[in-house]
Coordinates of C-alpha atoms in Angstrom, one line a residue:
Y1 CA 0.0 0.0 0.0
W2 CA 2.7 2.5 1.0
S3 CA 4.7 1.6 -2.1
L4 CA 1.7 2.5 -4.2
F5 CA 1.1 5.7 -2.3
T6 CA 4.7 6.8 -2.6
L7 CA 4.8 5.8 -6.3
N8 CA 1.6 7.8 -7.0
L9 CA 3.1 11.0 -5.5
T10 CA 6.5 10.4 -7.1
I11 CA 5.0 10.0 -10.6
G12 CA 3.0 13.1 -10.1
L13 CA 5.9 15.2 -9.0
I14 CA 8.2 13.8 -11.7
G15 CA 5.6 14.4 -14.3
F16 CA 5.1 18.0 -13.1
A17 CA 8.8 18.6 -13.2
F18 CA 9.3 17.0 -16.6
I19 CA 6.4 19.0 -18.2
L20 CA 7.8 22.3 -16.8
L21 CA 11.3 21.3 -18.1
F22 CA 9.8 20.4 -21.5
R23 CA 8.0 23.7 -21.6
D24 CA 11.2 25.6 -20.9
N25 CA 13.1 23.7 -23.5
I26 CA 10.4 24.3 -26.2
S27 CA 10.2 28.0 -25.3
F28 CA 14.0 28.3 -25.5
A29 CA 14.1 26.5 -28.9
L30 CA 11.3 28.8 -30.2
E31 CA 13.1 31.9 -28.9
E32 CA 16.3 30.8 -30.6
R33 CA 14.4 30.3 -33.8
A34 CA 12.9 33.8 -33.4
K35 CA 16.5 35.1 -33.0
T36 CA 17.4 33.5 -36.3
M37 CA 14.3 35.1 -38.0
L38 CA 15.3 38.5 -36.5
S39 CA 18.9 37.7 -37.5
A40 CA 20.2 39.4 -34.3
D41 CA 19.5 39.8 -30.5
L42 CA 18.0 43.3 -31.0
A43 CA 17.0 45.4 -33.9
I44 CA 16.1 49.1 -34.3
S45 CA 14.1 49.8 -37.4
G46 CA 12.0 52.5 -39.0
R47 CA 11.2 54.4 -42.2
R48 CA 14.1 56.7 -41.5
S49 CA 17.6 56.3 -40.3
L50 CA 18.4 57.2 -36.7
S51 CA 19.2 60.8 -36.1
E52 CA 22.7 61.8 -34.9
D53 CA 21.4 62.3 -31.3
E54 CA 19.5 59.0 -31.3
R55 CA 22.4 57.1 -32.7
K56 CA 24.7 58.7 -30.1
A57 CA 22.3 57.8 -27.3
V58 CA 22.2 54.1 -28.5
E59 CA 25.9 53.9 -28.9
V60 CA 26.5 55.3 -25.4
Y61 CA 24.1 52.9 -23.8
L62 CA 25.3 49.8 -25.7
R63 CA 28.9 50.6 -25.2
G64 CA 30.5 47.5 -23.6
K65 CA 27.3 45.5 -24.2
K66 CA 27.2 44.9 -27.9
T67 CA 29.6 42.5 -29.7
E68 CA 28.6 43.1 -33.3
V69 CA 26.5 45.5 -35.4
S70 CA 25.1 45.3 -38.9
K71 CA 22.9 47.6 -41.0
I72 CA 20.4 47.0 -43.8
I73 CA 18.2 49.2 -46.0
E74 CA 15.1 47.8 -47.6
L75 CA 13.0 49.4 -50.3
Y76 CA 10.7 48.4 -53.2
S77 CA 11.7 49.3 -56.7
M78 CA 11.3 48.1 -60.3
G79 CA 13.9 45.8 -61.7
K80 CA 14.6 45.2 -65.4
T81 CA 16.4 42.6 -67.4
L82 CA 18.7 43.6 -70.3
N83 CA 18.0 40.5 -72.4
E84 CA 15.8 40.2 -75.5
K85 CA 12.5 40.0 -73.4
S86 CA 13.4 43.0 -71.3
I87 CA 11.0 42.1 -68.4
S88 CA 10.2 44.6 -65.6
R89 CA 8.9 43.6 -62.2
L90 CA 8.5 45.0 -58.7
L91 CA 11.3 43.8 -56.4
L92 CA 12.2 44.1 -52.7
I93 CA 15.8 45.3 -52.7
K94 CA 17.8 44.5 -49.5
A95 CA 21.0 46.4 -49.3
V96 CA 23.1 44.6 -46.6
E97 CA 26.5 44.8 -45.1
S98 CA 29.1 42.1 -45.3
N99 CA 28.4 40.6 -41.9
Y100 CA 24.6 40.2 -42.5
P101 CA 22.9 38.1 -41.1
L102 CA 24.4 38.2 -37.6
I103 CA 22.5 35.0 -36.7
G104 CA 21.5 32.4 -39.3
N105 CA 22.6 32.4 -42.9
V106 CA 21.6 32.8 -46.6
H107 CA 22.5 29.8 -48.8
L108 CA 22.7 29.8 -52.6
T109 CA 21.8 27.0 -54.9
D110 CA 25.5 26.4 -55.8
G111 CA 26.4 25.7 -52.1
R112 CA 27.9 29.1 -51.2
E113 CA 26.6 31.2 -48.4
F114 CA 26.8 34.9 -47.3
S115 CA 30.0 35.9 -45.5
P116 CA 32.3 38.9 -45.3
V117 CA 34.8 37.4 -47.8
F118 CA 31.9 36.5 -50.1
F119 CA 30.7 40.2 -50.1
Q120 CA 34.1 41.7 -50.8
K121 CA 34.0 39.9 -54.1
A122 CA 30.4 41.0 -54.7
I123 CA 31.3 44.7 -54.1
K124 CA 34.2 44.6 -56.6
S125 CA 32.2 42.8 -59.3
N126 CA 28.8 44.5 -58.9
F127 CA 27.1 41.3 -58.1
V128 CA 23.4 40.8 -57.1
Y129 CA 21.8 37.8 -55.5
I130 CA 18.2 36.9 -56.4
S131 CA 15.5 34.7 -55.0
E132 CA 14.2 31.7 -56.9
E133 CA 11.0 33.7 -57.6
V134 CA 13.0 36.4 -59.3
A135 CA 14.9 33.9 -61.3
Y136 CA 11.6 32.3 -62.5
Q137 CA 9.7 35.6 -63.2
F138 CA 12.6 37.3 -65.1
N139 CA 13.9 34.0 -66.6
L140 CA 17.4 35.0 -65.2
K141 CA 20.4 32.8 -64.8
K142 CA 23.8 33.2 -63.3
T143 CA 26.0 35.8 -65.1
E144 CA 23.0 37.6 -66.7
K145 CA 22.3 41.3 -66.1
L146 CA 19.7 42.9 -63.9
K147 CA 19.2 46.7 -63.8
L148 CA 18.2 48.3 -60.5
G149 CA 17.6 52.0 -60.7
K150 CA 20.5 53.5 -62.7
H151 CA 23.0 50.7 -62.1
V152 CA 23.4 47.3 -63.8
F153 CA 24.3 44.3 -61.7
T154 CA 25.4 40.8 -62.6
V155 CA 23.5 37.9 -61.2
D156 CA 26.1 35.9 -59.2
G157 CA 23.7 33.4 -57.5
I158 CA 20.2 32.3 -56.7
I159 CA 19.1 32.1 -53.1
E160 CA 18.0 28.6 -52.0
S161 CA 17.3 29.3 -48.4
D162 CA 17.1 32.4 -46.2
S163 CA 16.8 31.9 -42.4
T164 CA 15.7 35.5 -42.0
S165 CA 12.6 35.0 -44.2
V166 CA 11.0 31.9 -42.5
M167 CA 7.5 32.5 -41.3
R168 CA 7.7 36.2 -42.4
G169 CA 4.3 35.8 -44.2
F170 CA 3.2 37.5 -47.4
G171 CA 5.5 39.8 -49.3
L172 CA 4.6 42.4 -51.9
A173 CA 7.5 41.3 -54.1
P174 CA 10.3 38.8 -54.3
K175 CA 13.7 39.9 -52.9
V176 CA 17.2 40.6 -54.2
Y177 CA 20.3 41.2 -52.1
I178 CA 22.9 43.8 -53.0
P179 CA 25.9 45.0 -51.1
K180 CA 25.0 48.2 -49.1
V181 CA 27.9 50.2 -50.5
L182 CA 26.5 49.8 -54.0
L183 CA 23.1 51.2 -53.2
D184 CA 24.2 54.8 -53.9
K185 CA 25.0 53.8 -57.5
T186 CA 21.4 52.8 -58.1
D187 CA 20.3 56.4 -57.2
L188 CA 17.1 54.9 -55.7
I189 CA 17.4 56.7 -52.3
Q190 CA 16.2 60.2 -53.0
F191 CA 13.9 62.8 -51.3
G192 CA 10.5 61.1 -50.6
T193 CA 11.8 57.6 -51.1
V194 CA 10.0 55.1 -48.8
A195 CA 12.6 52.8 -47.4
W196 CA 13.1 50.8 -44.1
Y197 CA 16.4 51.3 -42.2
S198 CA 17.4 48.7 -39.7
D199 CA 20.3 48.4 -37.2
F200 CA 21.0 44.9 -35.8
F201 CA 22.9 44.2 -32.6
M202 CA 24.5 41.2 -31.1
L203 CA 24.7 41.5 -27.3
K204 CA 26.8 39.7 -24.6
K205 CA 25.2 36.5 -23.5
H206 CA 24.4 37.4 -19.9
L207 CA 22.2 40.4 -20.8
S208 CA 18.3 40.3 -20.7
L209 CA 17.1 41.1 -24.2
E210 CA 13.7 42.3 -23.0
K211 CA 15.3 44.6 -20.4
E212 CA 17.7 46.0 -23.0
K213 CA 14.8 46.6 -25.4
L214 CA 12.9 48.6 -22.8
E215 CA 16.0 50.7 -22.0
L216 CA 16.6 51.5 -25.7
E217 CA 12.9 52.5 -26.2
K218 CA 13.4 55.1 -23.4
R219 CA 16.3 56.6 -25.4
I220 CA 14.4 56.8 -28.7
E221 CA 11.3 59.0 -28.3
D222 CA 10.0 58.8 -31.9
P223 CA 7.2 56.2 -31.9
A224 CA 8.0 55.6 -35.6
I225 CA 11.3 53.9 -34.7
K226 CA 10.7 50.4 -33.3
V227 CA 13.0 48.4 -31.1
K228 CA 12.5 44.7 -31.7
S229 CA 13.5 41.7 -29.7
P230 CA 13.2 38.1 -30.9
R231 CA 10.0 37.6 -28.8
N232 CA 8.1 40.5 -30.5
S233 CA 9.8 40.5 -33.9
S234 CA 7.3 38.0 -35.1
Q235 CA 3.7 38.3 -33.8
Q236 CA 2.9 34.8 -34.9
L237 CA 5.9 33.2 -33.2
G238 CA 5.4 35.3 -30.1
R239 CA 1.8 34.1 -29.8
V240 CA 2.9 30.5 -30.2
I241 CA 5.5 30.9 -27.4
G242 CA 2.9 32.5 -25.1
Y243 CA 0.2 29.9 -25.8
L244 CA 2.5 26.9 -25.5
S245 CA 4.0 28.2 -22.3
D246 CA 0.6 28.7 -20.7
Y247 CA -0.7 25.4 -22.0
L248 CA 2.2 23.2 -20.8
G249 CA 2.1 25.1 -17.4
L250 CA -1.6 24.2 -17.1
I251 CA -0.9 20.6 -18.0
G252 CA 1.7 20.4 -15.3
V253 CA -0.6 21.7 -12.7
V254 CA -3.4 19.3 -13.8
A255 CA -0.9 16.4 -13.6
L256 CA 0.1 17.4 -10.0
L257 CA -3.6 17.8 -9.1
I258 CA -4.5 14.4 -10.4
S259 CA -1.6 12.9 -8.4
S260 CA -2.9 14.7 -5.3
V261 CA -6.4 13.4 -5.8
G262 CA -5.1 9.8 -6.2
G263 CA -3.0 10.2 -3.0
S264 CA -6.1 11.5 -1.1
Y265 CA -8.1 8.5 -2.2
L266 CA -5.4 6.1 -1.2
F267 CA -5.1 7.8 2.2
Q268 CA -8.9 7.8 2.7
N269 CA -8.9 4.1 1.9
Y270 CA -6.1 3.6 4.5
I271 CA -8.2 5.3 7.1
F272 CA -11.4 3.3 6.3
E273 CA -9.5 0.1 6.7
R274 CA -8.5 1.1 10.2
I275 CA -11.9 2.3 11.6
K276 CA -12.0 -0.7 13.9
Q277 CA -8.6 0.3 15.3
I278 CA -9.7 3.9 15.8
G279 CA -12.9 2.6 17.6
I280 CA -10.8 0.4 20.0
L281 CA -8.4 3.3 20.8
K282 CA -11.5 5.6 21.5
S283 CA -13.0 2.9 23.8
L284 CA -9.7 2.8 25.7
G285 CA -10.1 6.5 26.4
L286 CA -7.6 8.1 23.9
S287 CA -8.6 11.5 22.7
K288 CA -8.9 12.1 18.9
Y289 CA -5.8 14.3 19.0
K290 CA -3.7 11.4 20.4
I291 CA -5.3 9.0 17.9
T292 CA -4.4 11.4 15.1
A293 CA -0.9 11.8 16.4
S294 CA -0.4 8.1 16.6
F295 CA -1.5 7.5 13.0
I296 CA 0.7 10.4 11.7
I297 CA 3.7 8.9 13.5
I298 CA 2.9 5.5 11.9
I299 CA 2.5 7.1 8.4
L300 CA 5.8 9.0 8.7
G301 CA 7.6 6.0 10.1

């Protein structure tokens, strides 16, 4: 009997502990996935670049906390092929620095991936990297030409997988990557141009990302500039993390409650089996407190 009683409570407590551990592991894995989607620990983005005062405030606060920084400019513009068909389509142009992405990677169909050395060659040769959708719509292949704005680029590769684009949802146009230093040659950034400017930061491991996000928001007063952490960078993934955490926490409590109910029934059964003993002890003149104390000592023994 006591073996069953102990086993019941042990299974309940172990199940509760394992469910909470599983919840924490799943939440950690999803948050790491969210970091990959964001491509950094924190990001500051908006439809304008940071002002001198805002950039200085961010630099002062993150001094000694950040380990790496990368910048990106995104805008929509028309692209045009220079072959016989001369096709024009709307494209999402992502002008990135050589260390982008800080977390994750962009792989090409020929096995190469983005890296600082990779981009040095791209800068010298005016290379552009296109998604599979662009290659299909424009009927483009490697070494062919693509005109963006006033500058002509050479297609150096087709993107096979992009860790920063997973679960991003619907996009207005397929994307192309160009080195950020070549964006000025396209003459696409002018007065009135709608573009998105993003600064990505990698922070030291011991720092709380949510706390650092709140501190940065205090230093940037313009509500048009958003500070993003992995948790809130994707609303869909953020909801998944929140719902899963709440659900598994509830399952853990239910498991512990069921174990407690089972334990109470076993204890009740134990007491019913000893009603005769309780009656004998009462007839001998023992008070109910002494009877209770004696059974507690027996149970604990």
